[in-house]
mmCIF file of C-alpha atoms in Angstrom:
data_model
loop_
_atom_site.group_PDB
_atom_site.id
_atom_site.type_symbol
_atom_site.label_atom_id
_atom_site.label_comp_id
_atom_site.label_asym_id
_atom_site.label_seq_id
_atom_site.Cartn_x
_atom_site.Cartn_y
_atom_site.Cartn_z
ATOM 1 C CA GLY O 1180 0.000 0.000 0.000
ATOM 2 C CA GLN O 1181 0.884 3.648 -0.191
ATOM 3 C CA GLN O 1182 3.615 4.669 2.265
ATOM 4 C CA VAL O 1183 4.122 8.252 3.348
ATOM 5 C CA MET O 1184 6.626 9.535 5.850
ATOM 6 C CA GLN O 1185 6.424 12.997 7.293
ATOM 7 C CA ILE O 1186 9.196 14.591 9.318
ATOM 8 C CA PRO O 1187 9.771 15.945 11.832
ATOM 9 C CA GLN O 1188 6.983 14.832 14.143
ATOM 10 C CA TYR O 1189 7.400 17.896 16.330
ATOM 11 C CA GLN O 1190 8.981 21.292 15.866
ATOM 12 C CA HIS O 1191 9.198 24.041 18.426
ATOM 13 C CA VAL O 1192 10.413 27.426 17.263
ATOM 14 C CA GLN O 1193 10.717 30.953 18.516
ATOM 15 C CA GLU O 1194 8.417 33.407 16.863
ATOM 16 C CA GLY O 1195 10.151 34.813 13.821
ATOM 17 C CA GLU O 1196 12.132 31.671 13.067
ATOM 18 C CA ASP O 1197 11.529 29.608 9.959
ATOM 19 C CA PHE O 1198 9.924 26.169 9.867
ATOM 20 C CA THR O 1199 9.963 23.325 7.362
ATOM 21 C CA THR O 1200 8.171 20.009 7.243
ATOM 22 C CA TYR O 1201 8.916 17.266 4.747
ATOM 23 C CA CYS O 1202 6.809 14.556 3.233
ATOM 24 C CA ASN O 1203 8.308 11.539 1.468
ATOM 25 C CA SER O 1204 6.556 8.856 -0.512
ATOM 26 C CA SER O 1205 7.678 5.384 -1.454
ATOM 27 C CA THR O 1206 6.154 5.773 -4.913
ATOM 28 C CA THR O 1207 5.784 8.462 -7.549
ATOM 29 C CA LEU O 1208 2.802 10.661 -6.850
ATOM 30 C CA SER O 1209 0.254 12.165 -9.181
ATOM 31 C CA ASN O 1210 -0.312 15.015 -6.755
ATOM 32 C CA ILE O 1211 -0.008 15.929 -3.101
ATOM 33 C CA GLN O 1212 -2.150 18.003 -0.778
ATOM 34 C CA TRP O 1213 -1.324 19.881 2.409
ATOM 35 C CA TYR O 1214 -3.632 20.497 5.345
ATOM 36 C CA LYS O 1215 -3.402 22.434 8.585
ATOM 37 C CA GLN O 1216 -5.147 21.473 11.803
ATOM 38 C CA ARG O 1217 -5.274 24.009 14.593
ATOM 39 C CA PRO O 1218 -5.299 22.642 18.153
ATOM 40 C CA GLY O 1219 -8.783 21.346 18.897
ATOM 41 C CA GLY O 1220 -9.897 21.916 15.324
ATOM 42 C CA HIS O 1221 -10.332 19.974 12.128
ATOM 43 C CA PRO O 1222 -7.948 19.730 9.175
ATOM 44 C CA VAL O 1223 -8.267 22.520 6.640
ATOM 45 C CA PHE O 1224 -7.048 22.225 3.079
ATOM 46 C CA LEU O 1225 -4.140 24.506 2.221
ATOM 47 C CA ILE O 1226 -2.964 23.612 -1.257
ATOM 48 C CA GLN O 1227 -2.491 20.940 -3.889
ATOM 49 C CA LEU O 1228 0.665 20.400 -5.926
ATOM 50 C CA VAL O 1229 0.485 18.590 -9.226
ATOM 51 C CA LYS O 1230 3.499 19.322 -11.426
ATOM 52 C CA SER O 1231 7.034 18.065 -11.020
ATOM 53 C CA GLY O 1232 9.177 20.724 -9.343
ATOM 54 C CA GLU O 1233 6.158 22.911 -8.695
ATOM 55 C CA VAL O 1234 6.502 25.723 -6.173
ATOM 56 C CA LYS O 1235 3.513 27.584 -4.799
ATOM 57 C CA LYS O 1236 3.367 30.379 -2.273
ATOM 58 C CA GLN O 1237 0.701 31.554 0.102
ATOM 59 C CA LYS O 1238 1.974 34.631 1.902
ATOM 60 C CA ARG O 1239 4.686 33.255 4.235
ATOM 61 C CA LEU O 1240 4.055 29.631 3.236
ATOM 62 C CA THR O 1241 6.017 28.019 0.415
ATOM 63 C CA PHE O 1242 5.060 24.601 -0.906
ATOM 64 C CA GLN O 1243 7.321 22.561 -3.134
ATOM 65 C CA PHE O 1244 6.865 19.318 -5.072
ATOM 66 C CA GLY O 1245 10.007 17.347 -5.817
ATOM 67 C CA GLU O 1246 11.285 16.831 -9.325
ATOM 68 C CA ALA O 1247 10.696 13.113 -9.076
ATOM 69 C CA LYS O 1248 7.254 13.703 -7.526
ATOM 70 C CA LYS O 1249 8.151 11.551 -4.542
ATOM 71 C CA ASN O 1250 8.563 14.257 -1.944
ATOM 72 C CA SER O 1251 7.204 17.591 -0.920
ATOM 73 C CA SER O 1252 7.924 20.298 1.594
ATOM 74 C CA LEU O 1253 6.145 23.113 3.349
ATOM 75 C CA HIS O 1254 8.234 26.045 4.520
ATOM 76 C CA ILE O 1255 7.007 28.853 6.724
ATOM 77 C CA THR O 1256 9.050 32.033 6.825
ATOM 78 C CA ALA O 1257 9.137 34.069 10.025
ATOM 79 C CA THR O 1258 6.655 32.021 12.013
ATOM 80 C CA GLN O 1259 3.898 33.666 13.982
ATOM 81 C CA THR O 1260 1.825 32.320 16.846
ATOM 82 C CA THR O 1261 -1.062 31.917 14.429
ATOM 83 C CA ASP O 1262 0.970 29.258 12.605
ATOM 84 C CA VAL O 1263 0.629 26.876 15.547
ATOM 85 C CA GLY O 1264 -0.942 23.564 14.610
ATOM 86 C CA THR O 1265 -0.314 20.264 12.904
ATOM 87 C CA TYR O 1266 0.574 20.230 9.242
ATOM 88 C CA PHE O 1267 -0.324 17.158 7.222
ATOM 89 C CA CYS O 1268 0.577 16.056 3.776
ATOM 90 C CA ALA O 1269 -1.897 13.799 2.004
ATOM 91 C CA LEU O 1270 -1.633 11.739 -1.133
ATOM 92 C CA LYS O 1271 -3.739 9.379 -3.142
ATOM 93 C CA GLY O 1272 -3.899 5.957 -1.581
ATOM 94 C CA GLY O 1273 -4.649 2.568 -3.006
ATOM 95 C CA SER O 1274 -7.725 3.681 -4.902
ATOM 96 C CA ASN O 1275 -8.945 6.798 -6.627
ATOM 97 C CA TYR O 1276 -11.304 7.586 -3.813
ATOM 98 C CA LYS O 1277 -9.158 8.071 -0.774
ATOM 99 C CA LEU O 1278 -6.269 10.057 0.572
ATOM 100 C CA THR O 1279 -3.513 8.713 2.767
ATOM 101 C CA PHE O 1280 -2.356 11.229 5.339
ATOM 102 C CA GLY O 1281 1.090 11.578 6.801
ATOM 103 C CA LYS O 1282 1.356 11.510 10.582
ATOM 104 C CA GLY O 1283 1.749 15.257 10.621
ATOM 105 C CA THR O 1284 4.203 17.735 12.056
ATOM 106 C CA LEU O 1285 3.111 19.543 15.191
ATOM 107 C CA LEU O 1286 4.416 23.103 15.181
ATOM 108 C CA THR O 1287 4.527 25.136 18.367
ATOM 109 C CA VAL O 1288 5.672 28.744 18.393
ATOM 110 C CA ASN O 1289 7.080 30.492 21.428
ATOM 111 C CA PRO O 1290 6.101 34.175 21.422
ATOM 112 C CA SER N 52 -21.856 27.431 -0.639
ATOM 113 C CA GLN N 53 -21.232 23.964 0.695
ATOM 114 C CA THR N 54 -21.355 23.179 4.380
ATOM 115 C CA ILE N 55 -20.833 20.020 6.383
ATOM 116 C CA HIS N 56 -22.512 19.379 9.695
ATOM 117 C CA GLN N 57 -21.359 16.787 12.162
ATOM 118 C CA TRP N 58 -22.811 16.024 15.552
ATOM 119 C CA PRO N 59 -22.515 15.684 18.427
ATOM 120 C CA ALA N 60 -19.357 17.659 19.141
ATOM 121 C CA THR N 61 -18.470 15.589 22.182
ATOM 122 C CA LEU N 62 -19.725 12.283 23.469
ATOM 123 C CA VAL N 63 -18.965 10.137 26.493
ATOM 124 C CA GLN N 64 -20.226 6.589 26.268
ATOM 125 C CA PRO N 65 -19.748 3.501 28.429
ATOM 126 C CA VAL N 66 -18.094 0.379 27.084
ATOM 127 C CA GLY N 67 -20.619 -1.878 25.411
ATOM 128 C CA SER N 68 -23.059 0.877 24.537
ATOM 129 C CA PRO N 69 -24.143 1.633 20.948
ATOM 130 C CA LEU N 70 -22.935 4.570 18.900
ATOM 131 C CA SER N 71 -24.423 6.686 16.166
ATOM 132 C CA LEU N 72 -22.647 9.695 14.697
ATOM 133 C CA GLU N 73 -24.262 11.620 11.917
ATOM 134 C CA CYS N 74 -22.879 13.832 9.203
ATOM 135 C CA THR N 75 -24.751 15.815 6.573
ATOM 136 C CA VAL N 76 -23.551 17.907 3.673
ATOM 137 C CA GLU N 77 -25.412 20.836 2.166
ATOM 138 C CA GLY N 78 -24.969 22.716 -1.041
ATOM 139 C CA THR N 79 -23.662 19.909 -3.227
ATOM 140 C CA SER N 80 -24.981 16.715 -4.725
ATOM 141 C CA ASN N 81 -23.457 13.245 -4.999
ATOM 142 C CA PRO N 82 -20.434 14.010 -2.833
ATOM 143 C CA ASN N 83 -17.858 11.422 -1.854
ATOM 144 C CA LEU N 84 -18.155 10.987 1.898
ATOM 145 C CA TYR N 85 -15.571 9.826 4.421
ATOM 146 C CA TRP N 86 -15.170 8.915 8.061
ATOM 147 C CA TYR N 87 -11.721 9.395 9.571
ATOM 148 C CA ARG N 88 -10.534 8.743 13.098
ATOM 149 C CA GLN N 89 -7.772 10.608 14.835
ATOM 150 C CA ALA N 90 -6.631 8.884 18.009
ATOM 151 C CA ALA N 91 -4.742 10.497 20.842
ATOM 152 C CA GLY N 92 -1.962 11.735 18.653
ATOM 153 C CA ARG N 93 -2.335 13.255 15.267
ATOM 154 C CA GLY N 94 -2.556 10.674 12.511
ATOM 155 C CA LEU N 95 -5.725 10.477 10.430
ATOM 156 C CA GLN N 96 -6.966 6.975 9.801
ATOM 157 C CA LEU N 97 -9.536 6.430 7.073
ATOM 158 C CA LEU N 98 -12.356 4.232 8.337
ATOM 159 C CA PHE N 99 -14.983 4.293 5.585
ATOM 160 C CA TYR N 100 -15.731 6.046 2.363
ATOM 161 C CA SER N 101 -18.769 6.188 0.140
ATOM 162 C CA VAL N 102 -19.180 7.227 -3.480
ATOM 163 C CA GLY N 103 -22.962 6.927 -3.511
ATOM 164 C CA ILE N 104 -26.111 5.978 -1.640
ATOM 165 C CA GLY N 105 -25.777 2.567 -0.085
ATOM 166 C CA GLN N 106 -22.169 2.188 -1.293
ATOM 167 C CA ILE N 107 -19.744 1.794 1.592
ATOM 168 C CA SER N 108 -16.105 0.793 1.482
ATOM 169 C CA SER N 109 -14.404 -0.223 4.688
ATOM 170 C CA GLU N 110 -10.709 0.417 5.078
ATOM 171 C CA VAL N 111 -9.976 -1.106 8.458
ATOM 172 C CA PRO N 112 -11.611 -4.150 10.071
ATOM 173 C CA GLN N 113 -13.079 -2.927 13.305
ATOM 174 C CA ASN N 114 -15.976 -2.566 15.619
ATOM 175 C CA LEU N 115 -17.628 0.113 13.516
ATOM 176 C CA SER N 116 -19.938 0.293 10.517
ATOM 177 C CA ALA N 117 -21.131 3.053 8.241
ATOM 178 C CA SER N 118 -24.243 3.715 6.226
ATOM 179 C CA ARG N 119 -25.354 6.246 3.654
ATOM 180 C CA PRO N 120 -29.142 6.249 3.602
ATOM 181 C CA GLN N 121 -29.369 9.497 1.644
ATOM 182 C CA ASP N 122 -27.121 11.245 -0.850
ATOM 183 C CA ARG N 123 -25.782 13.770 1.638
ATOM 184 C CA GLN N 124 -26.044 11.815 4.865
ATOM 185 C CA PHE N 125 -23.350 9.595 6.302
ATOM 186 C CA ILE N 126 -23.703 7.700 9.566
ATOM 187 C CA LEU N 127 -21.081 5.960 11.680
ATOM 188 C CA SER N 128 -22.341 3.285 14.044
ATOM 189 C CA SER N 129 -21.323 0.671 16.508
ATOM 190 C CA LYS N 130 -23.400 -1.929 18.300
ATOM 191 C CA LYS N 131 -21.001 -2.201 21.234
ATOM 192 C CA LEU N 132 -18.283 0.318 21.893
ATOM 193 C CA LEU N 133 -14.805 -0.691 23.026
ATOM 194 C CA LEU N 134 -12.344 1.418 24.987
ATOM 195 C CA SER N 135 -10.163 1.506 21.889
ATOM 196 C CA ASP N 136 -12.930 3.290 19.974
ATOM 197 C CA SER N 137 -12.158 6.510 21.818
ATOM 198 C CA GLY N 138 -10.891 9.244 19.551
ATOM 199 C CA PHE N 139 -11.695 12.196 17.382
ATOM 200 C CA TYR N 140 -14.041 11.242 14.539
ATOM 201 C CA LEU N 141 -14.075 13.391 11.465
ATOM 202 C CA CYS N 142 -16.518 13.335 8.612
ATOM 203 C CA ALA N 143 -15.387 14.773 5.296
ATOM 204 C CA TRP N 144 -16.645 15.250 1.769
ATOM 205 C CA SER N 145 -15.077 15.823 -1.606
ATOM 206 C CA ARG N 146 -16.700 16.943 -4.794
ATOM 207 C CA LEU N 147 -14.968 15.107 -7.596
ATOM 208 C CA LEU N 148 -14.810 11.431 -8.279
ATOM 209 C CA ARG N 149 -11.082 11.163 -7.711
ATOM 210 C CA THR N 150 -10.174 12.544 -4.278
ATOM 211 C CA GLY N 151 -6.558 12.953 -5.232
ATOM 212 C CA ASP N 152 -7.648 15.842 -7.394
ATOM 213 C CA SER N 153 -10.100 17.423 -5.035
ATOM 214 C CA PRO N 154 -9.585 18.615 -1.476
ATOM 215 C CA LEU N 155 -11.347 17.100 1.489
ATOM 216 C CA HIS N 156 -13.649 19.340 3.471
ATOM 217 C CA PHE N 157 -13.901 18.239 7.068
ATOM 218 C CA GLY N 158 -16.625 18.674 9.625
ATOM 219 C CA ASN N 159 -15.831 19.965 13.086
ATOM 220 C CA GLY N 160 -15.484 16.444 14.418
ATOM 221 C CA THR N 161 -16.834 14.454 17.344
ATOM 222 C CA ARG N 162 -14.685 13.747 20.370
ATOM 223 C CA LEU N 163 -15.703 10.334 21.625
ATOM 224 C CA THR N 164 -14.590 9.055 24.995
ATOM 225 C CA VAL N 165 -15.455 5.491 25.875
ATOM 226 C CA THR N 166 -15.319 4.854 29.620
#
């Protein structure tokens, strides 16, 4: 079945520092999605990457899809306390109808 | 616009009792529907998905079942809860046939504690 590894599991930063989480797949992906879950909340879709080497930006967030379409990263520049939460990558699983989620990276930000 | 409703928000149930969680979607037709569980940590485990009325696919053998009696209604049930059923249950929908190309929209979730 589809294997996805997301690292690190936890990241604690001082406000203003940068943050990166990585997602690695055992197989070539057609696309990858990223979600954010605030503490006590539900996952919210952030973005989808489709093309090899694709880079997308949302304000301080930069998403990248690897050239081989087997890995992806999410980078946050100058973290703020509002960035606190768990960031998940998600990719198509064994069928066309489901997503397999990584275990997530829990980001905490010290003000 | 589309909205997803999930209830209750929290639930405390004794071991051996039945369970029924309901999820409804508004503003779209023929959605793909999903039940995920998130236990004590952060990982999201897919439990069931449905591509149409009466069509249920189970991902993990377990103490739970799902039903889709109407196009936009998805129900998660159990006849007898186990302690291990505790967790955060999330209903989600997607619009297109292939979820890899369409984002999941999650409900607010139900926090279930089995005592």
